[in-house]
Tab-separated table of C-alpha atoms in Angstrom:
chain	number	residue	atom	x	y	z
A	1	ASN	CA	-22.262	-11.987	-13.563
A	2	ASP	CA	-24.171	-8.736	-13.742
A	3	GLU	CA	-27.543	-10.280	-12.943
A	4	ASN	CA	-26.227	-11.898	-9.768
A	5	SER	CA	-24.573	-8.638	-8.714
A	6	THR	CA	-27.895	-6.851	-9.027
A	7	ARG	CA	-29.621	-9.602	-7.054
A	8	ALA	CA	-26.991	-9.436	-4.326
A	9	GLY	CA	-27.388	-5.682	-4.090
A	10	ALA	CA	-31.166	-5.954	-3.824
A	11	ALA	CA	-30.798	-8.652	-1.158
A	12	GLY	CA	-28.799	-6.408	1.177
A	13	ALA	CA	-25.229	-7.295	0.272
A	14	PHE	CA	-24.029	-3.722	0.688
A	15	GLU	CA	-25.459	-3.357	4.160
A	16	ALA	CA	-23.814	-6.655	5.149
A	17	VAL	CA	-20.423	-5.701	3.702
A	18	VAL	CA	-20.436	-2.266	5.343
A	19	ALA	CA	-21.463	-3.819	8.668
A	20	ALA	CA	-18.540	-6.259	8.431
A	21	MET	CA	-16.153	-3.411	7.610
A	22	ARG	CA	-17.322	-1.465	10.654
A	23	ALA	CA	-17.255	-4.482	12.972
A	24	HIS	CA	-13.752	-5.508	11.872
A	25	ALA	CA	-12.166	-2.147	11.121
A	26	GLU	CA	-8.835	-3.320	12.561
A	27	SER	CA	-8.557	-6.303	10.200
A	28	ALA	CA	-6.750	-5.541	6.960
A	29	GLY	CA	-7.884	-8.901	5.583
A	30	VAL	CA	-11.560	-8.115	6.121
A	31	GLN	CA	-11.144	-4.632	4.666
A	32	GLU	CA	-9.364	-5.990	1.599
A	33	ALA	CA	-12.022	-8.651	0.970
A	34	ALA	CA	-14.837	-6.166	1.553
A	35	CYS	CA	-13.352	-3.642	-0.856
A	36	ARG	CA	-12.968	-6.413	-3.454
A	37	ALA	CA	-16.626	-7.344	-2.997
A	38	LEU	CA	-17.701	-3.710	-3.328
A	39	ARG	CA	-15.563	-3.313	-6.433
A	40	ASN	CA	-17.103	-6.366	-8.067
A	41	LEU	CA	-20.693	-5.609	-7.095
A	42	THR	CA	-20.566	-2.028	-8.379
A	43	HIS	CA	-18.783	-2.719	-11.669
A	44	ASN	CA	-21.056	-1.603	-14.540
A	45	ASP	CA	-24.106	-1.377	-12.249
A	46	ALA	CA	-25.435	2.124	-11.597
A	47	GLU	CA	-28.239	0.841	-9.386
A	48	ASN	CA	-25.766	-0.985	-7.160
A	49	ARG	CA	-23.603	2.139	-6.947
A	50	THR	CA	-26.584	3.998	-5.538
A	51	ARG	CA	-27.406	1.158	-3.136
A	52	ALA	CA	-23.803	0.979	-1.961
A	53	GLY	CA	-23.624	4.713	-1.378
A	54	THR	CA	-26.830	4.681	0.634
A	55	ALA	CA	-25.449	1.817	2.731
A	56	GLY	CA	-22.325	3.809	3.656
A	57	ALA	CA	-19.865	2.010	1.397
A	58	VAL	CA	-18.069	5.167	0.239
A	59	GLU	CA	-17.332	6.202	3.805
A	60	ALA	CA	-16.338	2.647	4.758
A	61	VAL	CA	-13.851	2.418	1.879
A	62	ALA	CA	-12.337	5.790	2.753
A	63	ALA	CA	-12.013	4.716	6.389
A	64	ALA	CA	-10.336	1.450	5.345
A	65	MET	CA	-7.851	3.332	3.182
A	66	ARG	CA	-6.899	5.589	6.093
A	67	ALA	CA	-6.793	2.842	8.728
A	68	HIS	CA	-4.684	0.546	6.549
A	69	ALA	CA	-2.563	3.037	4.641
A	70	GLY	CA	0.397	0.658	4.836
A	71	SER	CA	-1.477	-2.347	3.451
A	72	VAL	CA	-0.847	-2.795	-0.242
A	73	GLY	CA	-3.707	-5.289	-0.481
A	74	VAL	CA	-6.270	-2.926	1.038
A	75	GLN	CA	-5.130	-0.056	-1.165
A	76	GLU	CA	-5.151	-2.233	-4.306
A	77	GLN	CA	-8.776	-3.196	-3.683
A	78	ALA	CA	-9.997	0.097	-2.229
A	79	CYS	CA	-8.851	2.320	-5.091
A	80	PRO	CA	-10.848	0.570	-7.832
A	81	ALA	CA	-13.779	0.114	-5.434
A	82	LEU	CA	-13.834	3.853	-4.844
A	83	ILE	CA	-13.594	4.536	-8.570
A	84	ASN	CA	-16.553	2.231	-9.255
A	85	LEU	CA	-18.559	3.850	-6.470
A	86	ILE	CA	-18.116	7.407	-7.726
A	87	VAL	CA	-18.113	7.007	-11.509
A	88	THR	CA	-21.275	8.568	-12.923
A	89	ASN	CA	-22.730	8.977	-9.416
A	90	ALA	CA	-22.786	12.572	-8.178
A	91	GLU	CA	-24.095	11.665	-4.715
A	92	ASN	CA	-21.271	9.212	-4.135
A	93	LYS	CA	-18.733	11.780	-5.365
A	94	THR	CA	-20.076	14.179	-2.752
A	95	ARG	CA	-19.912	11.436	-0.115
A	96	ALA	CA	-16.305	10.691	-1.074
A	97	GLY	CA	-15.316	14.326	-0.709
A	98	ALA	CA	-17.048	14.597	2.656
A	99	ALA	CA	-15.311	11.393	3.802
A	100	GLY	CA	-11.904	12.759	2.843
A	101	ALA	CA	-11.333	10.286	0.036
C-alpha cells in the first residue's frame, strides 16, 4: 500500500535497490526484480520519485535497459519504472536524458 511504500522509501529502499542493481548488473533476473520494485515504490508517490532519483535509480534503470536489451522481462519492468520515475519530476526527466534513456 501507499503508506508502506513511503516507509520503505524513507528507510533506504532505493539505495538498497540501486546498490543491488550495480552489484549484479549482469543478472537479468536481479534487474527485472529491481525495476519491478522501483515501479511499485514510485507509483503515485512524488516523494519516493525524488528519493529514487537522488539514489541513482533513473540511471540504474537506463543501464539495465541497455545491458539487457534482449530481455523481455527487464524491458517490461523497466519501461513502467522509468515512466513512474519521470512523471511530474523535472529532475528525474533531466537525469533520464543525461543517462540516455
